[in-house]
């Protein structure tokens, strides 16, 4: 089996919600990257990072997947927190480009340093990972999950704005709220492009 086929199989093994989430996060991340006037190859890195960000969840144990209690044990929380690193290692092993791997590894970092796996702060987090974080949060907020009902767009944008400056990069949240926010199946194209490279970390 080729590496790409292996990856396709791994993604197909994810549940329907996770597959849909991966596709939407990829679409949001791609559009946000386009609004930031990233080069086409950088946009593609960010899109792939969005598509693959939760691939490490394929290693979740049956106990965790079958858990229905709201309160997770410390062991389960630790297992959840391993998924970015697990995903990054799987992708690295099959030769996925390093910038894509870094989007996956760092998509749960927070700009205040309270995220995982490394506790990086704003300037240390690759721009691609910060883009995927914004896309991931927004999709999580606007879709139904087992533990919470979806928020409407206004509510979700308000939550994103609250996360700006602590969890999420405020410049990226600003561009997302102004230009991206429509669901991926909508036909709204990004209006105008702006260069925010100097605002965040310089390179993916
Ligand atoms: Fe994740």
XYZ file of C-alpha atoms and ligand atoms in Angstrom:
205
model
C 0.000 0.000 0.000
C 1.429 3.377 -0.927
C 1.783 6.049 1.723
C -1.031 8.104 0.291
C -3.320 5.109 0.093
C -2.446 4.292 3.708
C -3.391 7.812 4.677
C -6.657 7.633 2.755
C -7.464 4.380 4.558
C -6.649 5.936 7.921
C -8.945 8.868 7.179
C -11.721 6.602 5.947
C -11.501 4.709 9.241
C -12.518 7.858 11.104
C -16.172 8.272 12.004
C -18.501 10.385 9.864
C -18.356 13.370 12.168
C -14.554 13.403 12.158
C -14.406 13.086 8.377
C -16.860 15.935 7.869
C -15.053 18.026 10.471
C -11.706 17.401 8.726
C -13.085 18.513 5.357
C -14.688 21.655 6.748
C -11.608 22.614 8.757
C -9.527 22.154 5.593
C -11.881 24.433 3.663
C -11.945 27.147 6.355
C -8.177 26.979 6.775
C -7.627 27.191 3.018
C -9.802 30.283 2.720
C -8.205 31.966 5.706
C -4.769 31.288 4.184
C -5.948 32.797 0.889
C -7.188 35.915 2.685
C -3.722 36.280 4.202
C -2.241 36.294 0.696
C -0.096 33.247 1.334
C 1.526 31.658 -1.714
C -0.375 28.827 -3.383
C 2.014 26.197 -2.051
C 1.582 27.585 1.471
C -2.199 27.580 1.082
C -1.953 23.904 0.110
C 0.150 23.138 3.209
C -2.474 24.764 5.417
C -5.313 22.936 3.628
C -3.605 19.577 4.140
C -2.838 20.476 7.748
C -6.558 21.143 8.267
C -7.532 17.893 6.599
C -5.122 15.824 8.671
C -5.115 17.712 11.969
C -6.919 15.039 14.009
C -5.465 11.980 12.263
C -3.761 11.028 15.550
C -7.199 10.175 16.946
C -7.036 6.875 15.049
C -4.878 5.710 17.966
C -7.600 6.372 20.573
C -8.388 3.373 22.754
C -11.808 1.665 22.627
C -12.333 2.738 26.248
C -11.986 6.381 25.287
C -14.112 6.080 22.154
C -16.870 4.318 24.076
C -16.769 6.682 27.024
C -20.085 8.461 27.531
C -19.382 10.167 30.845
C -18.950 13.920 30.741
C -16.100 13.737 33.218
C -12.990 12.160 31.706
C -10.413 10.420 33.852
C -6.873 11.796 33.985
C -5.720 8.866 31.873
C -8.299 9.643 29.195
C -7.414 13.323 29.202
C -3.758 12.428 28.800
C -4.678 10.156 25.898
C -6.621 12.946 24.189
C -3.702 15.312 24.615
C -1.424 12.894 22.794
C -3.329 13.036 19.481
C -1.412 15.955 17.909
C 1.953 14.313 18.570
C 0.710 10.869 17.498
C -0.668 12.303 14.274
C 2.532 14.214 13.579
C 4.645 11.100 14.070
C 2.467 8.986 11.792
C 2.632 11.615 9.048
C 6.360 12.123 9.491
C 6.943 8.379 9.152
C 5.179 8.226 5.807
C 7.036 11.228 4.458
C 4.442 13.993 4.655
C 6.093 17.414 4.281
C 7.375 18.911 7.521
C 5.257 22.108 7.394
C 2.092 19.974 7.124
C 3.301 17.816 10.014
C 3.845 20.968 12.076
C 0.264 22.147 11.450
C -0.889 18.829 12.915
C 1.566 18.780 15.826
C 0.724 22.297 16.984
C -2.996 22.697 16.297
C -3.802 22.650 20.038
C -1.142 25.132 21.072
C -2.503 28.414 22.463
C -0.850 31.767 21.927
C -0.735 32.318 25.720
C 1.384 29.178 26.067
C -1.287 27.128 27.867
C -1.837 24.711 24.987
C -0.243 21.378 24.110
C 1.890 19.434 23.264
C 4.712 21.929 23.708
C 3.159 24.962 25.410
C 4.531 27.236 22.681
C 3.597 30.933 22.721
C 2.352 33.047 19.828
C 5.619 33.792 18.047
C 6.797 30.184 18.344
C 3.704 28.565 16.859
C 3.874 28.031 13.105
C 1.406 30.274 11.263
C -0.168 27.238 9.581
C -0.984 25.670 12.953
C -2.529 28.928 14.167
C -4.712 29.060 11.053
C -5.837 25.457 11.582
C -6.629 26.269 15.260
C -9.018 29.053 14.280
C -10.702 26.852 11.663
C -10.915 23.932 14.102
C -12.508 26.037 16.870
C -15.048 27.618 14.555
C -16.162 24.310 13.087
C -16.389 22.738 16.554
C -18.585 25.628 17.690
C -20.917 25.571 14.690
C -21.588 21.829 14.569
C -23.411 19.577 17.015
C -21.171 17.577 19.306
C -22.061 14.931 21.842
C -21.508 17.393 24.683
C -22.991 20.583 23.239
C -25.470 21.811 20.649
C -24.189 23.927 17.786
C -24.027 27.691 18.093
C -25.326 29.992 15.399
C -22.851 32.045 13.442
C -23.133 35.189 15.585
C -22.673 33.232 18.800
C -19.727 31.309 17.367
C -18.020 34.464 16.138
C -18.491 36.007 19.594
C -16.794 32.976 21.172
C -13.923 33.190 18.671
C -13.444 36.853 19.561
C -13.293 35.901 23.250
C -10.605 33.346 22.489
C -8.593 35.884 20.490
C -5.536 36.970 22.432
C -5.466 34.002 24.793
C -6.046 30.805 22.810
C -6.170 32.136 19.260
C -4.147 34.664 17.294
C -6.202 37.901 17.322
C -5.158 38.973 13.817
C -6.277 35.652 12.366
C -9.571 35.783 14.261
C -10.131 39.289 12.912
C -9.654 38.188 9.311
C -11.712 35.049 9.854
C -14.652 36.985 11.327
C -14.514 39.619 8.601
C -13.936 37.468 5.552
C -14.160 33.715 6.007
C -16.957 32.728 8.403
C -19.439 31.407 5.792
C -19.724 27.636 5.721
C -17.516 25.903 3.136
C -20.416 24.871 0.924
C -21.436 28.531 0.570
C -20.225 30.344 -2.504
C -18.782 33.354 -0.722
C -15.243 33.849 -1.912
C -12.698 35.705 0.159
C -12.947 39.407 -0.589
C -9.632 41.152 -0.883
C -6.340 39.825 0.328
C -4.152 41.263 2.980
C -0.720 40.544 4.210
C -0.562 39.737 7.899
C 2.763 37.960 7.810
C 4.388 40.553 10.012
C 1.563 40.226 12.534
C 2.069 36.571 13.299
C 5.002 34.251 13.060
C 6.651 34.910 9.702
C 6.670 31.504 8.106
C 4.633 28.371 8.142
Fe -7.399 18.079 17.590
